[in-house]
Every structure is written in C-alpha cells, then in structure tokens.
Amino acid sequence: MDISGYIEHTFLKPDASRQQIEQICAEAIKYKFAGVCIPPYFVRFARQLLNNTHVRLVTVVGFPLGYTIVNAKVEETRKALDEGVDEIDMVMNIAALKAGDIKPFVEDIESVATLCRLKAKTIKVILETNLLSDDEIKKACEISATIGVDYVKTCTGFFGGVQLAHVELMKSVLPEKVKIKASGGIRDRQFALALIEAGAKRLGTSSGVDLILQK
C-alpha cells in the first residue's frame, strides 16, 4: 500500500532552522506527502517553497499545552491564515475539559474553527489522548464533531505517542465526515498501516521518509 498520501511530514522542534524547513518541504514534494506540519514562525517562508505544489501547509496553534487563552489562539490562527497556511492543528483546552468547564472548552474550539471556515481552511483539534480517560476522549470527539471540525487529532507527541486503541475509540464515536489524524511516535510502517486500517486518514510523523523507504 502506498501511504505517502496519508503522511504529514512534521517538524516542530523548538530549535528548527530555515535549512531544516527547506529540507522538510523538499522531501514532502519529492515523496508526494499530503502536507508538512511546521512551527508558525516558518509559515511565510514555507509558503514560498510550497507554492504551485500539491503539498498542504499545516501549522499549530496553542501548541503544545492547549491552555493558552482564546484570544491568543485566535490571533495565532489569524496570523497563520494571513501568511498562507492551508490547515490549522489547534490543541484543545485540556484543562477546561478535565475540569468540566464545557462552555469555555467549546468557545475555545469554536473561535478557531470559525476563523478557519471563513477562509475555507481545514481545522484539526488535537486531543492529547494520553492525558484523557476514554470518556473524556469521547466527549472531546462529540463536541468537536458538533462544532464541525474537519479532523480530530490524537496527540502532540509531547506526552507519549498515538495508541491504536485510541484511534479505534475515536473512530467509533466520530461521524464519517470528521476524519482522524494520528500522530506521535509513528516510526514503523506496519504500525502506520494498522493506524490507517483503524480509521486514520492522516499520519503526523517526523519519520515520513523512513516509512516510505521501509519494506
């Protein structure tokens, strides 16, 4: 199976350089990956590299902890959209969900999703599944689906990698129109294939080239 179209070539290290971003973009073009996921600081630079290519430009908002105030997330999103990003991966407010503060939790996602819709851009919500109970994962998926996000994403990778059981759980809750992005610790081709089989439509990984070259 050709998995190149599932891969978001990801590079979110705090010491990222322009040379590394340039390499990530070049590899995504060469291997026909779905997209690149890079820090907001490099969006304008990467946009120039990816113009007139098939590769989607993705960046993160509220990353990696998610408890940034809503206005800050909105401003991050607005700037990224203005600089030419195609997709936003926002970290939901994990603390609000776990505290049962549903109104601010919903407002957080809705505010960013509304901006993305106005620009006809893709919005993904990062759950951080390894910090959540199964019931919290279900609740976050249900709320995200009701708001109308495009994808729900498993993890940032900062608190452990994606678990197959979490993707299966998300798939069981989400309507067909809301896709799943699996991310965090995807370094093995067989694991990548298992995630796709479980329902993942995107794979966020810094090991995209290795996955393609593995037999």
PDB file of C-alpha atoms in Angstrom, residues 108-211:
ATOM      1  CA  ASP A 108     -12.012  27.705  22.535  1.00  0.00           C
ATOM      2  CA  ILE A 109     -12.549  25.302  19.626  1.00  0.00           C
ATOM      3  CA  GLU A 110     -15.418  27.240  18.076  1.00  0.00           C
ATOM      4  CA  SER A 111     -13.458  30.501  17.891  1.00  0.00           C
ATOM      5  CA  VAL A 112     -10.603  28.957  15.909  1.00  0.00           C
ATOM      6  CA  ALA A 113     -12.899  26.791  13.778  1.00  0.00           C
ATOM      7  CA  THR A 114     -14.990  29.828  12.787  1.00  0.00           C
ATOM      8  CA  LEU A 115     -11.914  31.696  11.552  1.00  0.00           C
ATOM      9  CA  CYS A 116     -10.814  28.691   9.512  1.00  0.00           C
ATOM     10  CA  ARG A 117     -14.267  28.304   7.964  1.00  0.00           C
ATOM     11  CA  LEU A 118     -14.335  31.964   6.934  1.00  0.00           C
ATOM     12  CA  LYS A 119     -11.135  31.350   4.956  1.00  0.00           C
ATOM     13  CA  ALA A 120     -12.260  27.902   3.746  1.00  0.00           C
ATOM     14  CA  LYS A 121      -9.290  26.293   5.505  1.00  0.00           C
ATOM     15  CA  THR A 122      -9.024  22.981   7.332  1.00  0.00           C
ATOM     16  CA  ILE A 123      -9.262  22.836  11.128  1.00  0.00           C
ATOM     17  CA  LYS A 124      -7.983  19.941  13.240  1.00  0.00           C
ATOM     18  CA  VAL A 125      -8.402  19.637  17.005  1.00  0.00           C
ATOM     19  CA  ILE A 126      -5.602  17.941  18.962  1.00  0.00           C
ATOM     20  CA  LEU A 127      -6.946  15.988  21.942  1.00  0.00           C
ATOM     21  CA  GLU A 128      -3.775  14.755  23.713  1.00  0.00           C
ATOM     22  CA  THR A 129      -5.355  11.334  24.185  1.00  0.00           C
ATOM     23  CA  ASN A 130      -2.714  10.007  26.594  1.00  0.00           C
ATOM     24  CA  LEU A 131      -3.822  12.572  29.187  1.00  0.00           C
ATOM     25  CA  LEU A 132      -7.527  11.731  28.826  1.00  0.00           C
ATOM     26  CA  SER A 133      -9.847   8.986  30.015  1.00  0.00           C
ATOM     27  CA  ASP A 134     -11.902   7.120  27.426  1.00  0.00           C
ATOM     28  CA  ASP A 135     -14.963   9.129  28.456  1.00  0.00           C
ATOM     29  CA  GLU A 136     -13.044  12.386  28.009  1.00  0.00           C
ATOM     30  CA  ILE A 137     -11.860  11.282  24.559  1.00  0.00           C
ATOM     31  CA  LYS A 138     -15.454  10.515  23.593  1.00  0.00           C
ATOM     32  CA  LYS A 139     -16.681  13.847  24.956  1.00  0.00           C
ATOM     33  CA  ALA A 140     -13.991  15.815  23.109  1.00  0.00           C
ATOM     34  CA  CYS A 141     -14.792  13.978  19.870  1.00  0.00           C
ATOM     35  CA  GLU A 142     -18.529  14.567  20.223  1.00  0.00           C
ATOM     36  CA  ILE A 143     -18.102  18.290  20.919  1.00  0.00           C
ATOM     37  CA  SER A 144     -15.596  18.714  18.084  1.00  0.00           C
ATOM     38  CA  ALA A 145     -17.948  16.950  15.673  1.00  0.00           C
ATOM     39  CA  THR A 146     -20.885  19.118  16.753  1.00  0.00           C
ATOM     40  CA  ILE A 147     -18.808  22.262  16.152  1.00  0.00           C
ATOM     41  CA  GLY A 148     -17.987  20.913  12.703  1.00  0.00           C
ATOM     42  CA  VAL A 149     -14.215  20.498  12.667  1.00  0.00           C
ATOM     43  CA  ASP A 150     -12.579  18.660   9.783  1.00  0.00           C
ATOM     44  CA  TYR A 151     -10.273  16.390  11.774  1.00  0.00           C
ATOM     45  CA  VAL A 152      -9.687  15.267  15.314  1.00  0.00           C
ATOM     46  CA  LYS A 153      -6.022  14.532  16.045  1.00  0.00           C
ATOM     47  CA  THR A 154      -4.661  12.207  18.715  1.00  0.00           C
ATOM     48  CA  CYS A 155      -1.554  13.798  20.236  1.00  0.00           C
ATOM     49  CA  THR A 156       1.102  16.472  20.141  1.00  0.00           C
ATOM     50  CA  GLY A 157       3.774  13.842  20.744  1.00  0.00           C
ATOM     51  CA  PHE A 158       4.927  15.634  23.899  1.00  0.00           C
ATOM     52  CA  PHE A 159       3.089  13.213  26.228  1.00  0.00           C
ATOM     53  CA  GLY A 160       3.620   9.895  24.503  1.00  0.00           C
ATOM     54  CA  GLY A 161       2.702   8.651  21.068  1.00  0.00           C
ATOM     55  CA  VAL A 162      -0.522   7.566  19.449  1.00  0.00           C
ATOM     56  CA  GLN A 163      -2.166   4.356  20.646  1.00  0.00           C
ATOM     57  CA  LEU A 164      -4.103   2.155  18.254  1.00  0.00           C
ATOM     58  CA  ALA A 165      -6.892   1.716  20.810  1.00  0.00           C
ATOM     59  CA  HIS A 166      -7.411   5.482  20.958  1.00  0.00           C
ATOM     60  CA  VAL A 167      -7.805   5.722  17.178  1.00  0.00           C
ATOM     61  CA  GLU A 168     -10.318   2.868  17.281  1.00  0.00           C
ATOM     62  CA  LEU A 169     -12.231   4.613  20.081  1.00  0.00           C
ATOM     63  CA  MET A 170     -12.283   7.917  18.191  1.00  0.00           C
ATOM     64  CA  LYS A 171     -13.470   6.158  15.036  1.00  0.00           C
ATOM     65  CA  SER A 172     -16.352   4.569  16.961  1.00  0.00           C
ATOM     66  CA  VAL A 173     -17.586   7.983  18.138  1.00  0.00           C
ATOM     67  CA  LEU A 174     -16.948  10.333  15.223  1.00  0.00           C
ATOM     68  CA  PRO A 175     -19.302  10.734  12.250  1.00  0.00           C
ATOM     69  CA  GLU A 176     -17.886   9.828   8.840  1.00  0.00           C
ATOM     70  CA  LYS A 177     -17.395  13.478   7.857  1.00  0.00           C
ATOM     71  CA  VAL A 178     -14.920  14.096  10.712  1.00  0.00           C
ATOM     72  CA  LYS A 179     -11.587  12.488   9.900  1.00  0.00           C
ATOM     73  CA  ILE A 180      -8.845  11.282  12.226  1.00  0.00           C
ATOM     74  CA  LYS A 181      -5.208  12.354  12.237  1.00  0.00           C
ATOM     75  CA  ALA A 182      -2.926  10.004  14.150  1.00  0.00           C
ATOM     76  CA  SER A 183       0.328  11.494  15.397  1.00  0.00           C
ATOM     77  CA  GLY A 184       3.154  10.882  17.805  1.00  0.00           C
ATOM     78  CA  GLY A 185       5.694   8.069  17.656  1.00  0.00           C
ATOM     79  CA  ILE A 186       4.798   6.698  14.211  1.00  0.00           C
ATOM     80  CA  ARG A 187       8.130   5.260  13.081  1.00  0.00           C
ATOM     81  CA  ASP A 188       7.190   1.777  11.886  1.00  0.00           C
ATOM     82  CA  ARG A 189       5.451   1.045   8.578  1.00  0.00           C
ATOM     83  CA  GLN A 190       3.359  -1.807   9.997  1.00  0.00           C
ATOM     84  CA  PHE A 191       2.116   0.440  12.799  1.00  0.00           C
ATOM     85  CA  ALA A 192       1.295   3.136  10.242  1.00  0.00           C
ATOM     86  CA  LEU A 193      -0.716   0.616   8.222  1.00  0.00           C
ATOM     87  CA  ALA A 194      -2.547  -0.516  11.368  1.00  0.00           C
ATOM     88  CA  LEU A 195      -3.486   3.088  12.169  1.00  0.00           C
ATOM     89  CA  ILE A 196      -4.844   3.558   8.657  1.00  0.00           C
ATOM     90  CA  GLU A 197      -6.800   0.315   8.974  1.00  0.00           C
ATOM     91  CA  ALA A 198      -8.228   1.587  12.281  1.00  0.00           C
ATOM     92  CA  GLY A 199      -9.510   4.738  10.590  1.00  0.00           C
ATOM     93  CA  ALA A 200      -6.724   7.326  10.422  1.00  0.00           C
ATOM     94  CA  LYS A 201      -6.807   9.460   7.274  1.00  0.00           C
ATOM     95  CA  ARG A 202      -3.624  11.409   8.101  1.00  0.00           C
ATOM     96  CA  LEU A 203      -0.410  10.390   9.830  1.00  0.00           C
ATOM     97  CA  GLY A 204       1.598  13.136  11.507  1.00  0.00           C
ATOM     98  CA  THR A 205       5.192  11.964  11.699  1.00  0.00           C
ATOM     99  CA  SER A 206       8.767  13.176  11.507  1.00  0.00           C
ATOM    100  CA  SER A 207       9.712   9.761  10.091  1.00  0.00           C
ATOM    101  CA  GLY A 208       7.811  10.044   6.815  1.00  0.00           C
ATOM    102  CA  VAL A 209      10.770   9.316   4.564  1.00  0.00           C
ATOM    103  CA  ASP A 210      11.744   6.262   6.637  1.00  0.00           C
ATOM    104  CA  LEU A 211       8.171   4.946   6.463  1.00  0.00           C
TER     105      LEU A 211
END
